[in-house]
Coordinates of C-alpha atoms in Angstrom, one line a residue:
M1 CA 0.3 0.0 -0.3
T2 CA 1.2 3.7 -0.8
G3 CA 1.0 6.7 -0.1
E4 CA -1.6 7.7 -2.8
T5 CA -5.7 7.6 -2.9
V6 CA -6.3 4.5 -3.5
A7 CA -9.5 3.6 -6.4
P8 CA -10.4 7.3 -5.2
L9 CA -14.1 7.0 -6.7
R10 CA -14.3 4.4 -4.9
L11 CA -13.1 5.9 -1.8
R12 CA -15.5 8.9 -2.9
A13 CA -18.6 6.0 -2.9
V14 CA -18.0 5.5 0.5
H15 CA -17.8 8.8 1.7
A16 CA -20.7 9.8 0.4
A17 CA -22.3 7.6 1.6
L18 CA -21.7 7.7 4.7
L19 CA -22.6 11.3 4.5
L20 CA -26.0 10.6 3.7
G21 CA -26.5 7.8 5.8
A22 CA -25.2 11.0 9.0
Y23 CA -27.0 13.4 7.2
A24 CA -30.0 11.1 7.6
V25 CA -29.4 10.0 11.2
V26 CA -28.7 13.7 12.0
T27 CA -31.4 15.0 10.7
L28 CA -34.2 13.0 11.6
E29 CA -32.7 13.1 15.1
L30 CA -33.2 16.2 15.5
L31 CA -36.3 17.5 13.3
S32 CA -38.0 14.8 16.4
A33 CA -36.8 16.6 19.4
F34 CA -39.5 19.0 17.5
D35 CA -42.1 16.7 17.2
A36 CA -41.4 18.1 12.9
L37 CA -41.7 14.6 11.4
N38 CA -43.5 16.3 8.4
R39 CA -43.1 17.0 4.7
W40 CA -42.7 19.3 5.0
S41 CA -38.9 20.0 7.6
I42 CA -38.2 16.7 5.6
A43 CA -38.2 18.4 2.0
L44 CA -36.4 21.3 3.6
V45 CA -33.3 19.2 5.3
W46 CA -33.0 17.9 1.9
L47 CA -32.8 21.1 0.5
L48 CA -30.5 22.6 2.8
F49 CA -28.2 19.3 1.6
L50 CA -28.9 19.8 -2.1
A51 CA -27.5 24.0 -1.5
G52 CA -24.3 22.4 0.4
F53 CA -23.9 20.0 -1.9
L54 CA -23.5 22.5 -4.3
G55 CA -21.9 25.9 -3.0
W56 CA -18.8 23.0 -2.1
W57 CA -18.6 21.6 -6.1
V58 CA -18.5 25.3 -7.7
R59 CA -16.4 26.3 -4.4
R60 CA -13.9 23.2 -5.4
G61 CA -13.3 24.6 -9.1
R62 CA -11.3 21.6 -9.9
P63 CA -12.6 20.4 -14.3
V64 CA -15.1 17.4 -13.9
M65 CA -14.1 14.4 -16.7
Q66 CA -17.1 15.1 -19.6
P67 CA -19.6 12.4 -19.9
A68 CA -18.0 11.9 -23.7
R69 CA -15.1 11.0 -22.2
R70 CA -16.0 9.0 -19.6
W71 CA -17.8 7.0 -21.6
S72 CA -14.8 6.9 -24.7
M73 CA -12.5 5.4 -21.4
A74 CA -15.0 2.9 -21.2
R75 CA -15.1 1.3 -24.6
A76 CA -11.6 2.1 -24.9
W77 CA -11.3 -0.3 -21.2
W78 CA -13.8 -2.7 -22.8
S79 CA -11.6 -3.8 -25.9
A80 CA -8.6 -3.8 -24.4
A81 CA -9.7 -6.0 -21.5
P82 CA -9.3 -9.7 -21.5
R83 CA -12.2 -12.3 -21.9
V84 CA -12.8 -12.8 -18.1
E85 CA -12.9 -9.5 -17.0
R86 CA -15.9 -8.4 -19.5
L87 CA -17.6 -11.7 -18.0
L88 CA -16.7 -10.8 -14.9
V89 CA -18.1 -7.0 -15.6
A90 CA -20.8 -8.3 -17.2
V91 CA -22.1 -10.7 -14.6
I92 CA -22.0 -8.0 -12.4
G93 CA -23.4 -5.2 -14.0
G94 CA -26.6 -7.4 -15.1
L95 CA -26.8 -8.5 -11.4
L96 CA -26.6 -4.5 -10.3
L97 CA -29.3 -4.0 -13.2
I98 CA -32.0 -6.3 -13.2
E99 CA -32.0 -6.8 -9.2
L100 CA -32.5 -2.4 -9.1
V101 CA -35.7 -2.8 -11.6
M102 CA -37.2 -5.7 -9.1
A103 CA -36.1 -2.8 -6.7
I104 CA -38.6 -0.6 -8.6
L105 CA -41.3 -2.8 -9.9
A106 CA -41.7 -4.7 -6.4
E107 CA -43.9 -3.6 -3.2
P108 CA -42.1 -4.4 0.0
N109 CA -43.1 -8.0 1.4
N110 CA -40.6 -8.9 3.6
F111 CA -42.2 -10.9 7.2
D112 CA -40.3 -8.6 9.5
S113 CA -41.1 -5.8 7.8
Q114 CA -44.5 -6.2 8.1
T115 CA -44.7 -6.9 11.5
Y116 CA -41.5 -4.2 12.6
H117 CA -39.3 -2.0 9.9
L118 CA -42.1 -0.5 8.1
S119 CA -44.7 -0.2 10.5
R120 CA -42.3 2.2 13.2
I121 CA -42.2 4.5 10.6
E122 CA -45.7 4.6 9.4
H123 CA -46.4 5.6 14.0
W124 CA -42.8 7.5 13.8
V125 CA -44.9 9.7 10.7
A126 CA -47.8 9.5 12.5
D127 CA -46.2 10.6 16.1
G128 CA -44.5 13.4 14.4
N129 CA -41.3 12.3 16.9
L130 CA -39.3 9.3 17.2
Q131 CA -40.0 8.5 20.7
A132 CA -41.5 4.5 22.4
Y133 CA -45.2 4.6 21.6
P134 CA -47.8 1.7 23.6
T135 CA -47.2 -2.1 21.1
A136 CA -47.5 -5.1 21.6
I137 CA -45.1 -5.5 18.9
Q138 CA -41.6 -5.0 21.4
R139 CA -39.2 -5.2 18.8
Q140 CA -40.8 -2.2 16.8
I141 CA -39.2 -0.2 19.3
S142 CA -35.5 -1.8 20.7
L143 CA -34.3 -2.9 17.8
A144 CA -32.3 -0.9 17.0
P145 CA -33.7 2.0 13.9
G146 CA -30.7 3.3 11.1
A147 CA -32.0 1.3 8.7
E148 CA -35.7 2.5 8.5
Y149 CA -34.4 6.1 9.6
L150 CA -33.9 6.2 6.0
L151 CA -36.3 4.6 4.7
A152 CA -38.7 6.8 6.6
H153 CA -36.8 10.2 4.7
L154 CA -38.3 8.9 1.8
R155 CA -41.8 7.9 3.0
L156 CA -41.8 11.2 4.4
L157 CA -41.2 13.1 1.3
T158 CA -43.2 10.4 -1.2
G159 CA -45.7 9.8 0.9
G160 CA -45.3 6.6 0.4
D161 CA -43.4 3.2 0.2
A162 CA -42.2 3.1 -3.3
L163 CA -39.1 4.1 -2.7
Y164 CA -37.7 2.0 0.2
N165 CA -36.8 -1.1 -1.9
L166 CA -33.6 1.4 -3.2
V167 CA -31.8 1.7 -0.1
Q168 CA -31.1 -2.3 0.0
W169 CA -30.3 -1.7 -3.2
S170 CA -27.7 0.8 -3.0
A171 CA -26.1 -0.8 -0.2
G172 CA -25.8 -3.5 -2.0
A173 CA -23.4 -1.4 -4.4
L174 CA -22.0 0.0 -1.9
C175 CA -20.6 -3.2 -0.7
V176 CA -19.3 -4.9 -4.2
F177 CA -17.6 -1.3 -4.1
A178 CA -16.2 -1.4 -0.5
A179 CA -15.2 -4.9 -1.1
S180 CA -13.3 -3.9 -4.2
R181 CA -11.1 -1.3 -2.5
I182 CA -10.3 -3.4 -0.4
A183 CA -9.0 -5.7 -2.8
A184 CA -7.4 -2.2 -4.4
Q185 CA -5.7 -1.6 -0.9
F186 CA -3.6 -5.0 -0.2
G187 CA -2.2 -4.9 -4.6
G188 CA -5.0 -7.1 -6.3
G189 CA -4.7 -5.8 -9.8
R190 CA -8.2 -5.0 -11.6
R191 CA -9.0 -8.6 -11.9
A192 CA -8.8 -9.3 -8.4
Q193 CA -10.9 -6.5 -7.6
L194 CA -13.3 -8.0 -10.4
L195 CA -13.1 -11.3 -8.4
T196 CA -13.8 -9.8 -5.8
A197 CA -17.2 -7.4 -6.9
F198 CA -18.1 -10.7 -8.3
V199 CA -18.5 -13.2 -5.0
V200 CA -19.9 -10.1 -3.5
A201 CA -22.7 -9.5 -6.5
T202 CA -23.3 -12.9 -6.9
T203 CA -23.9 -14.2 -3.2
P204 CA -27.5 -15.5 -3.0
M205 CA -28.4 -13.6 -0.1
V206 CA -26.6 -10.0 -1.9
T207 CA -28.6 -10.5 -4.5
L208 CA -32.4 -11.9 -3.1
Q209 CA -31.7 -8.6 -0.6
A210 CA -31.0 -6.5 -2.8
S211 CA -34.9 -5.4 -4.0
S212 CA -35.8 -5.5 -0.6
T213 CA -36.7 -4.2 2.8
Q214 CA -35.1 -6.2 5.6
V215 CA -31.6 -4.6 6.5
D216 CA -28.6 -6.8 6.5
L217 CA -26.9 -5.2 2.8
I218 CA -27.1 -2.0 4.6
V219 CA -25.2 -3.3 8.1
A220 CA -22.9 -5.1 6.2
G221 CA -22.4 -1.6 3.3
W222 CA -21.6 0.6 6.2
V223 CA -19.6 -2.0 8.4
V224 CA -17.1 -3.2 5.0
S225 CA -16.6 0.5 4.8
V226 CA -15.8 1.6 7.5
A227 CA -12.6 -1.6 7.2
T228 CA -11.1 0.2 3.9
L229 CA -11.4 3.4 5.6
V230 CA -9.1 1.6 8.6
L231 CA -6.9 0.1 6.2
D232 CA -6.3 3.6 4.7
D233 CA -5.1 5.4 8.3
A234 CA -2.8 1.6 9.0
N235 CA 0.5 3.1 7.0
R236 CA -0.1 6.9 7.6
K237 CA -0.4 8.6 11.1
A238 CA -4.8 9.3 11.6
T239 CA -6.6 13.3 11.6
L240 CA -9.3 14.3 12.9
R241 CA -11.1 14.3 9.5
T242 CA -10.4 10.0 8.4
A243 CA -11.1 9.2 12.1
A244 CA -14.4 11.5 11.7
W245 CA -14.9 9.1 8.2
I246 CA -14.4 6.3 10.3
G247 CA -16.6 7.2 13.2
L248 CA -19.4 7.8 11.2
G249 CA -19.4 4.2 9.1
F250 CA -18.2 2.7 12.7
G251 CA -22.3 4.7 14.4
L252 CA -24.1 4.1 11.4
A253 CA -23.0 0.0 11.9
A254 CA -24.2 0.7 15.7
V255 CA -27.6 2.2 14.8
T256 CA -28.8 -0.1 12.4
K257 CA -28.5 -3.5 13.7
A258 CA -26.3 -4.3 16.6
T259 CA -24.6 -7.4 14.6
G260 CA -22.5 -4.4 12.9
L261 CA -20.7 -4.3 16.2
L262 CA -19.6 -7.8 16.5
G263 CA -17.4 -6.6 12.5
A264 CA -17.0 -2.9 13.0
A265 CA -15.3 -3.5 16.4
P266 CA -12.7 -5.7 15.4
M267 CA -11.9 -3.0 12.7
L268 CA -11.7 -0.4 15.0
V269 CA -8.8 -2.7 16.4
L270 CA -7.1 -2.6 14.8
W271 CA -6.7 1.1 13.5
G272 CA -5.5 2.1 16.9
L273 CA -3.2 -0.6 16.6
A274 CA -1.7 1.2 14.1
Q275 CA -1.5 3.6 14.7
I276 CA -0.6 3.1 18.0
R277 CA 2.3 1.1 16.5
L278 CA 2.8 4.5 14.2
A279 CA 3.3 6.8 17.3
K280 CA 6.2 8.1 19.0
V281 CA 5.8 8.7 22.2
R282 CA 4.7 12.5 22.2
G283 CA 2.3 10.4 18.9
L284 CA 0.2 9.0 21.9
A285 CA -1.8 11.6 23.2
R286 CA -2.5 12.7 19.2
V287 CA -3.7 8.5 19.4
A288 CA -5.6 9.3 22.0
G289 CA -7.4 13.0 20.7
T290 CA -8.2 10.4 17.0
S291 CA -9.6 7.8 19.1
V292 CA -11.9 10.3 21.0
A293 CA -13.1 11.6 18.0
V294 CA -13.9 8.7 15.9
L295 CA -16.2 7.2 18.9
A296 CA -17.6 10.4 19.3
V297 CA -19.1 11.1 15.8
A298 CA -20.3 7.1 16.9
A299 CA -21.8 9.1 19.3
V300 CA -23.6 11.0 17.6
L301 CA -25.1 9.0 15.6
C302 CA -26.2 6.1 17.9
A303 CA -26.2 7.8 21.4
P304 CA -30.2 8.8 21.2
F305 CA -31.6 5.8 20.2
Y306 CA -29.9 3.6 22.6
Y307 CA -31.0 7.1 25.8
R308 CA -34.6 5.8 24.0
N309 CA -34.5 2.5 25.0
Y310 CA -32.5 2.9 28.2
Q311 CA -35.2 5.3 29.3
E312 CA -38.3 2.2 28.4
F313 CA -36.2 -0.9 29.6
G314 CA -33.6 -0.2 31.8
S315 CA -30.7 -0.3 29.7
P316 CA -29.6 0.7 26.7
L317 CA -29.8 -3.0 24.0
G318 CA -33.7 -2.6 24.7
S319 CA -36.3 -5.0 25.7
S320 CA -34.9 -8.5 28.1
R321 CA -37.5 -10.1 25.9
L322 CA -34.8 -9.6 23.4
T323 CA -31.7 -9.6 25.1
D324 CA -32.6 -13.5 26.1
S325 CA -33.6 -15.0 23.1
V326 CA -31.1 -14.2 20.3
P327 CA -27.1 -13.7 22.1
M328 CA -25.6 -16.7 23.4
Q329 CA -26.8 -18.3 26.7
R330 CA -23.8 -20.0 27.8
H331 CA -20.0 -19.8 26.7
D332 CA -18.3 -22.8 27.5
P333 CA -16.2 -24.2 24.7
A334 CA -18.0 -26.9 23.9
A335 CA -21.1 -24.8 23.6
I336 CA -19.7 -22.2 21.3
L337 CA -18.2 -24.8 18.9
V338 CA -21.5 -26.6 18.2
N339 CA -23.2 -23.6 17.6
G340 CA -20.0 -23.0 15.4
L341 CA -20.8 -25.4 13.6
R342 CA -24.1 -25.5 13.5
I343 CA -23.8 -21.8 11.4
G344 CA -21.3 -23.0 9.5
Q345 CA -23.6 -26.0 7.9
T346 CA -26.5 -24.1 7.8
A347 CA -24.5 -20.9 5.8
L348 CA -22.7 -24.1 3.1
D349 CA -25.9 -25.8 3.2
T350 CA -26.4 -27.2 -0.5
P351 CA -28.8 -28.5 -2.9
I352 CA -27.3 -32.4 -2.2
P353 CA -29.8 -34.3 0.2
P354 CA -27.2 -37.1 0.5
L355 CA -24.7 -35.1 1.6
S356 CA -26.2 -32.1 4.6
H357 CA -27.9 -35.5 5.5
A358 CA -24.2 -36.5 6.0
V359 CA -22.7 -33.3 7.7
A360 CA -25.2 -32.9 9.7
S361 CA -26.2 -36.2 11.5
A362 CA -21.8 -35.5 11.7
I363 CA -22.1 -32.1 14.1
E364 CA -24.9 -34.1 16.1
G365 CA -23.0 -36.7 16.8
I366 CA -20.2 -34.2 18.1
S367 CA -22.0 -32.3 19.7
R368 CA -22.8 -35.4 21.6
A369 CA -20.0 -36.3 22.1
V370 CA -18.8 -33.0 23.0
G371 CA -22.1 -33.2 25.8
V372 CA -24.0 -30.8 24.2
D373 CA -27.4 -30.8 22.9
P374 CA -27.6 -29.9 19.3
Q375 CA -31.3 -28.2 20.5
D376 CA -30.0 -26.3 23.5
R377 CA -32.4 -23.6 24.4
D378 CA -28.6 -21.9 25.4
I379 CA -27.4 -21.7 21.9
T380 CA -30.8 -22.1 19.9
F381 CA -32.8 -18.7 18.9
G382 CA -36.4 -20.4 20.6
V383 CA -38.7 -22.9 19.6
T384 CA -36.6 -24.1 16.4
H385 CA -34.9 -27.2 15.4
F386 CA -31.4 -27.8 13.7
P387 CA -30.6 -28.5 10.7
V388 CA -32.5 -26.1 8.0
V389 CA -32.6 -27.0 4.5
A390 CA -31.0 -23.9 3.6
W391 CA -30.3 -23.3 0.0
Y392 CA -33.6 -22.1 -1.5
P393 CA -33.3 -19.2 -2.6
D394 CA -35.2 -17.1 0.4
E395 CA -34.7 -13.9 1.3
D396 CA -34.9 -14.2 4.7
R397 CA -32.2 -18.0 4.7
V398 CA -30.8 -18.5 1.2
S399 CA -27.1 -20.2 2.2
L400 CA -24.0 -19.6 0.7
P401 CA -22.1 -23.3 -0.5
I402 CA -19.9 -21.4 -3.2
Q403 CA -19.8 -17.9 -1.7
G404 CA -18.7 -18.9 1.6
T405 CA -16.1 -22.0 0.7
L406 CA -14.3 -19.3 -1.9
A407 CA -14.4 -17.3 1.3
L408 CA -13.5 -19.6 3.9
L409 CA -10.6 -20.7 1.3
G410 CA -9.3 -17.0 0.8
L411 CA -8.5 -16.5 4.7
L412 CA -6.4 -19.8 4.9
F413 CA -4.4 -18.8 1.9
C414 CA -4.2 -15.5 3.0
A415 CA -3.3 -16.1 6.5
I416 CA -0.5 -19.3 5.6
R417 CA 0.9 -17.2 2.3
P418 CA 0.2 -13.6 2.4
R419 CA 3.7 -12.9 1.0
R420 CA 2.4 -14.0 -2.5
F421 CA -0.7 -11.5 -2.6
T422 CA 0.4 -8.3 -1.5
E423 CA 4.4 -6.5 -0.3
S424 CA 1.8 -5.4 2.7
A425 CA 2.1 -8.9 4.1
G426 CA 1.8 -7.6 7.8
L427 CA -0.6 -6.1 7.1
L428 CA -3.0 -8.5 5.6
R429 CA -2.5 -11.2 8.4
A430 CA -4.1 -8.7 10.4
Y431 CA -6.7 -8.3 8.2
V432 CA -7.5 -12.1 8.3
L433 CA -7.1 -12.9 12.0
V434 CA -9.4 -10.3 12.6
V435 CA -12.2 -10.9 9.6
A436 CA -11.7 -14.5 11.5
F437 CA -12.2 -13.0 14.5
A438 CA -15.9 -11.4 13.7
G439 CA -16.0 -14.2 12.6
F440 CA -16.2 -16.0 15.9
L441 CA -17.3 -13.1 17.7
Y442 CA -20.6 -14.5 15.9
V443 CA -20.3 -17.4 16.9
A444 CA -19.5 -16.8 19.8
T445 CA -22.6 -14.4 20.7
V446 CA -25.4 -15.3 18.3
K447 CA -27.9 -17.9 18.5
W448 CA -27.9 -21.2 15.5
Q449 CA -31.5 -20.0 14.4
P450 CA -33.0 -20.8 10.8
W451 CA -32.8 -17.4 9.6
G452 CA -28.5 -16.6 10.4
N453 CA -27.7 -16.6 6.9
R454 CA -28.5 -13.1 6.8
L455 CA -27.2 -12.1 8.9
I456 CA -23.4 -13.1 8.9
V457 CA -23.5 -10.7 5.2
F458 CA -21.5 -8.8 7.1
A459 CA -18.4 -11.2 7.3
L460 CA -19.0 -13.0 4.0
V461 CA -18.2 -9.6 2.7
L462 CA -15.7 -8.2 4.8
A463 CA -14.2 -12.2 3.6
A464 CA -14.6 -11.4 0.2
P465 CA -11.3 -8.9 -0.8
L466 CA -9.7 -12.2 0.7
A467 CA -11.4 -14.5 -1.7
G468 CA -10.9 -12.1 -4.9
L469 CA -6.6 -12.7 -3.9
W470 CA -6.9 -15.4 -4.5
L471 CA -8.9 -16.4 -7.2
D472 CA -6.6 -13.8 -9.2
K473 CA -3.6 -16.2 -8.0
A474 CA -5.5 -19.3 -8.8
L475 CA -6.5 -18.2 -12.1
A476 CA -2.6 -18.0 -13.5
R477 CA -1.7 -21.2 -13.0
R478 CA -3.1 -24.5 -14.6
F479 CA -5.0 -26.3 -12.2
P480 CA -6.5 -23.0 -10.0
A481 CA -7.4 -21.8 -14.0
R482 CA -9.7 -24.4 -14.3
F483 CA -11.8 -24.9 -11.3
V484 CA -11.8 -21.3 -11.1
V485 CA -13.6 -20.8 -14.1
V486 CA -15.7 -23.2 -13.2
T487 CA -17.1 -22.3 -9.9
V488 CA -17.4 -18.7 -11.5
V489 CA -19.7 -19.7 -14.3
V490 CA -21.7 -21.9 -11.4
A491 CA -21.4 -19.0 -9.5
A492 CA -22.5 -16.5 -11.7
L493 CA -25.8 -19.3 -12.8
S494 CA -27.0 -19.8 -9.3
A495 CA -26.6 -15.8 -8.9
T496 CA -28.9 -15.5 -11.9
L497 CA -31.8 -18.6 -10.8
A498 CA -31.9 -16.3 -7.7
V499 CA -33.1 -13.6 -9.1
G500 CA -35.4 -15.5 -11.5
Y501 CA -36.6 -17.6 -9.2
G502 CA -36.1 -16.5 -5.4
F503 CA -39.3 -15.4 -2.7
P504 CA -40.4 -13.8 -1.9
R505 CA -39.5 -11.2 -5.2
R506 CA -39.1 -13.3 -8.2
L507 CA -38.9 -12.6 -12.5
V508 CA -40.8 -15.1 -13.6
G509 CA -42.9 -18.2 -11.9
K510 CA -45.6 -18.4 -9.8
G511 CA -45.5 -14.6 -7.5
S512 CA -43.5 -12.9 -10.9
L513 CA -43.2 -9.5 -10.2
F514 CA -45.1 -8.7 -13.8
T515 CA -48.3 -10.9 -13.4
T516 CA -48.6 -10.5 -9.7
S517 CA -50.8 -7.6 -8.4
P518 CA -49.3 -5.2 -5.8
V519 CA -51.6 -6.1 -3.2
D520 CA -51.4 -10.6 -3.4
T521 CA -47.1 -9.4 -4.1
R522 CA -47.4 -7.5 -0.5
F523 CA -49.3 -11.0 0.6
L524 CA -47.2 -13.6 -1.0
R525 CA -45.2 -14.7 2.6
R526 CA -49.1 -15.6 3.0
P527 CA -51.1 -15.5 0.5
Q528 CA -53.9 -17.2 2.9
W529 CA -53.7 -13.5 4.7
T530 CA -54.7 -11.7 1.4
G531 CA -58.6 -12.0 1.7
D532 CA -59.1 -12.1 5.2
F533 CA -57.1 -8.4 5.5
L534 CA -58.8 -7.5 2.5
W535 CA -62.8 -8.6 4.1
A536 CA -61.3 -6.1 7.4
R537 CA -60.7 -3.4 5.1
D538 CA -63.6 -3.2 3.3
Q539 CA -65.5 -3.9 7.3
I540 CA -64.0 -0.3 7.9
E541 CA -63.8 1.6 5.0
A542 CA -67.9 0.5 5.4
S543 CA -68.1 1.7 9.2
G544 CA -66.2 5.1 8.3
A545 CA -64.2 4.5 11.2
Q546 CA -60.8 6.9 11.6
R547 CA -59.7 5.6 15.2
I548 CA -58.9 1.6 14.5
G549 CA -57.6 -0.3 17.4
L550 CA -55.5 -3.2 16.5
V551 CA -55.0 -6.1 18.6
Q552 CA -51.7 -8.1 18.1
Q553 CA -49.7 -10.2 19.1
N554 CA -45.1 -10.5 19.3
D555 CA -45.1 -11.5 15.1
N556 CA -48.1 -10.7 14.0
W557 CA -48.8 -8.3 10.6
E558 CA -49.6 -4.9 11.2
Y559 CA -48.4 -3.0 8.3
P560 CA -50.9 -3.9 5.9
W561 CA -53.0 -1.8 7.5
W562 CA -51.2 1.0 7.3
V563 CA -51.3 0.7 3.4
L564 CA -54.4 -0.8 3.2
L565 CA -56.5 2.5 5.1
P566 CA -54.6 4.9 4.5
G567 CA -55.3 8.0 6.5
R568 CA -56.6 5.8 10.2
E569 CA -54.8 5.9 13.0
F570 CA -53.9 3.0 14.5
V571 CA -53.1 2.5 18.5
A572 CA -52.5 -0.9 20.0
L573 CA -55.2 -2.2 22.7
Q574 CA -51.8 -3.9 23.7
S575 CA -48.7 -3.1 25.2
V576 CA -45.8 -4.8 26.2
I577 CA -43.5 -1.1 26.3
P578 CA -43.3 -0.7 30.7
K579 CA -43.6 3.3 30.5
R580 CA -46.5 3.0 27.5
P581 CA -50.1 2.3 28.4
P582 CA -52.1 0.2 25.5
A583 CA -54.9 2.7 23.8
R584 CA -59.1 1.8 26.0
P585 CA -61.3 -0.2 23.6
A586 CA -64.2 2.9 24.7
D587 CA -61.7 5.2 23.1
V588 CA -61.7 3.6 19.5
D589 CA -64.3 3.6 16.7
A590 CA -63.0 -0.5 15.7
I591 CA -61.3 -3.2 16.6
V592 CA -58.8 -6.0 14.2
C593 CA -57.0 -8.3 15.6
T594 CA -54.8 -10.8 14.0
G595 CA -53.3 -14.3 15.6
D596 CA -55.0 -15.2 18.4
L597 CA -59.0 -14.3 18.9
T598 CA -58.7 -15.8 21.9
V599 CA -57.3 -13.0 22.9
C600 CA -59.4 -10.6 20.7
R601 CA -62.4 -12.2 22.5
K602 CA -60.5 -11.2 25.9
I603 CA -60.2 -7.0 25.2
V604 CA -63.3 -6.1 23.1
P605 CA -66.1 -5.4 25.1
K606 CA -69.0 -7.8 25.5
D607 CA -71.0 -5.4 24.3
W608 CA -69.8 -4.9 21.1
T609 CA -70.2 -7.4 17.4
L610 CA -68.0 -8.7 16.5
T611 CA -67.3 -11.1 13.1
T612 CA -64.2 -14.0 12.1
H613 CA -63.0 -14.6 9.2
G614 CA -59.8 -16.1 8.9
Y615 CA -56.5 -15.3 10.6
V616 CA -58.6 -11.8 11.3
A617 CA -61.9 -10.5 13.5
Y618 CA -63.2 -7.2 13.5
A619 CA -64.9 -5.4 16.4
H620 CA -67.4 -2.3 16.5
R621 CA -69.7 -0.5 18.9

């Protein structure tokens, strides 16, 4: 790594993403403090941003490369590029383009989004602030809301959710850019960088989530941004400016998803150790100052949310219901080993049943041999059971056998022979250790769950540059080159199939975006509920009810009510938020219930008329 800026255009993309993300978070928090979350205030916020950007651009005073010249340079590169590089660019570009089309066409239909991701945004808009509110769905309050902060701006500006999927698509592109830049920072040539981008872009979980309102690509984007900025400072003394950029990435990761800290925090440790190595005795004060700057900038972004959690639950991490269900509750070596083996099997699951069954049986045997029940609730989420079929292209659980194996091989070879891949062998080995440690932190702290593959996307993106460096060297040797070519072709085909036939958004077959109505697309996860929700909507519209009471459980769908009945006021008739009592049935015009209708009958006043329709019930005076 030299003193020159590596891949400056991609660095600008990283900076732009961090700046936009931080601006969105800070402005939303500021407007919330004044109960001013509305379309006009958000429009003013972005007009000020555009004015500031234009002013900076004018003062910059540098010549801008004309689009015609850029196009000419791109054509020249394409003409001179080897066939394999053209293939990589075509696959990466084609996937991003198809995913963009799907993101624009598809209505949000992710399961968790229907339950809490998007519902919480509607409550913020209705209340005009980010404060906690009564709800039976605890995750709406206590889980980190950084991704929803970004979506809230789009909701307030457009009045709907038509652009929501573009945030995850942009995050996927950020992962591709930042990961390929890391390969360049280690001296990887153009082919190594393209191979890195290819590994990220063809990962089924990435291709499926790129048109979704899930949040895993967003947190992966912030984590890999921190990683590439840390590597910039690895061989130079950090300044307050570079520290601020790293702080923005760390803060955005922290406010978006707690698992992001498992990748971002080790990167900060690498940054701190590198700065200490570069500092002389007097320079330690400078290291301390820049370290404080990183944490201070991060705190500006995430402290308000965690403080609200502390106010509501007595802990910045939120409700004990969450802290007791997701994190590991035993940390002895045997338990961590079993958890890691199960996570690895689920991540690398293949559509070859005999192989999957054999590996799962072997893991269960190892578990019993070390004295750990493979279904132990202390290391297994909820009432789920290991193993599960994870290869099917479903955005919540699809495995990554090809890209995961390549990442592990890259990790191994870069650790054994770092000098083969870069002149900065020490830094590469340190990066390998940090990525491995991030993976260890995950298996030591997060219980196995059927949906765990989406939680480790950040680790795959961090390891992708190692796979790219190794694949590039392997192409120079005869036998490995054949293996690489076959692997690339299979990965490209798997990504194409995931986009074409994935769930719950696909291009062809039953449920295609081109043949399914907008309402049916929203309910593809639970098509049997479509008629029930539409029936209740018709009942409420006919009655003229404006204030609707909700009776639901922690995993029920709330968001469809906001979409189907715009302009109504929705209030919870149950609340699991200790300091937020629910509304009274006497104060609403109508009640809708989902899920356990036994609970509904207990809450609906006895003199009201209650009618059920499958999964849904409707009550009125």
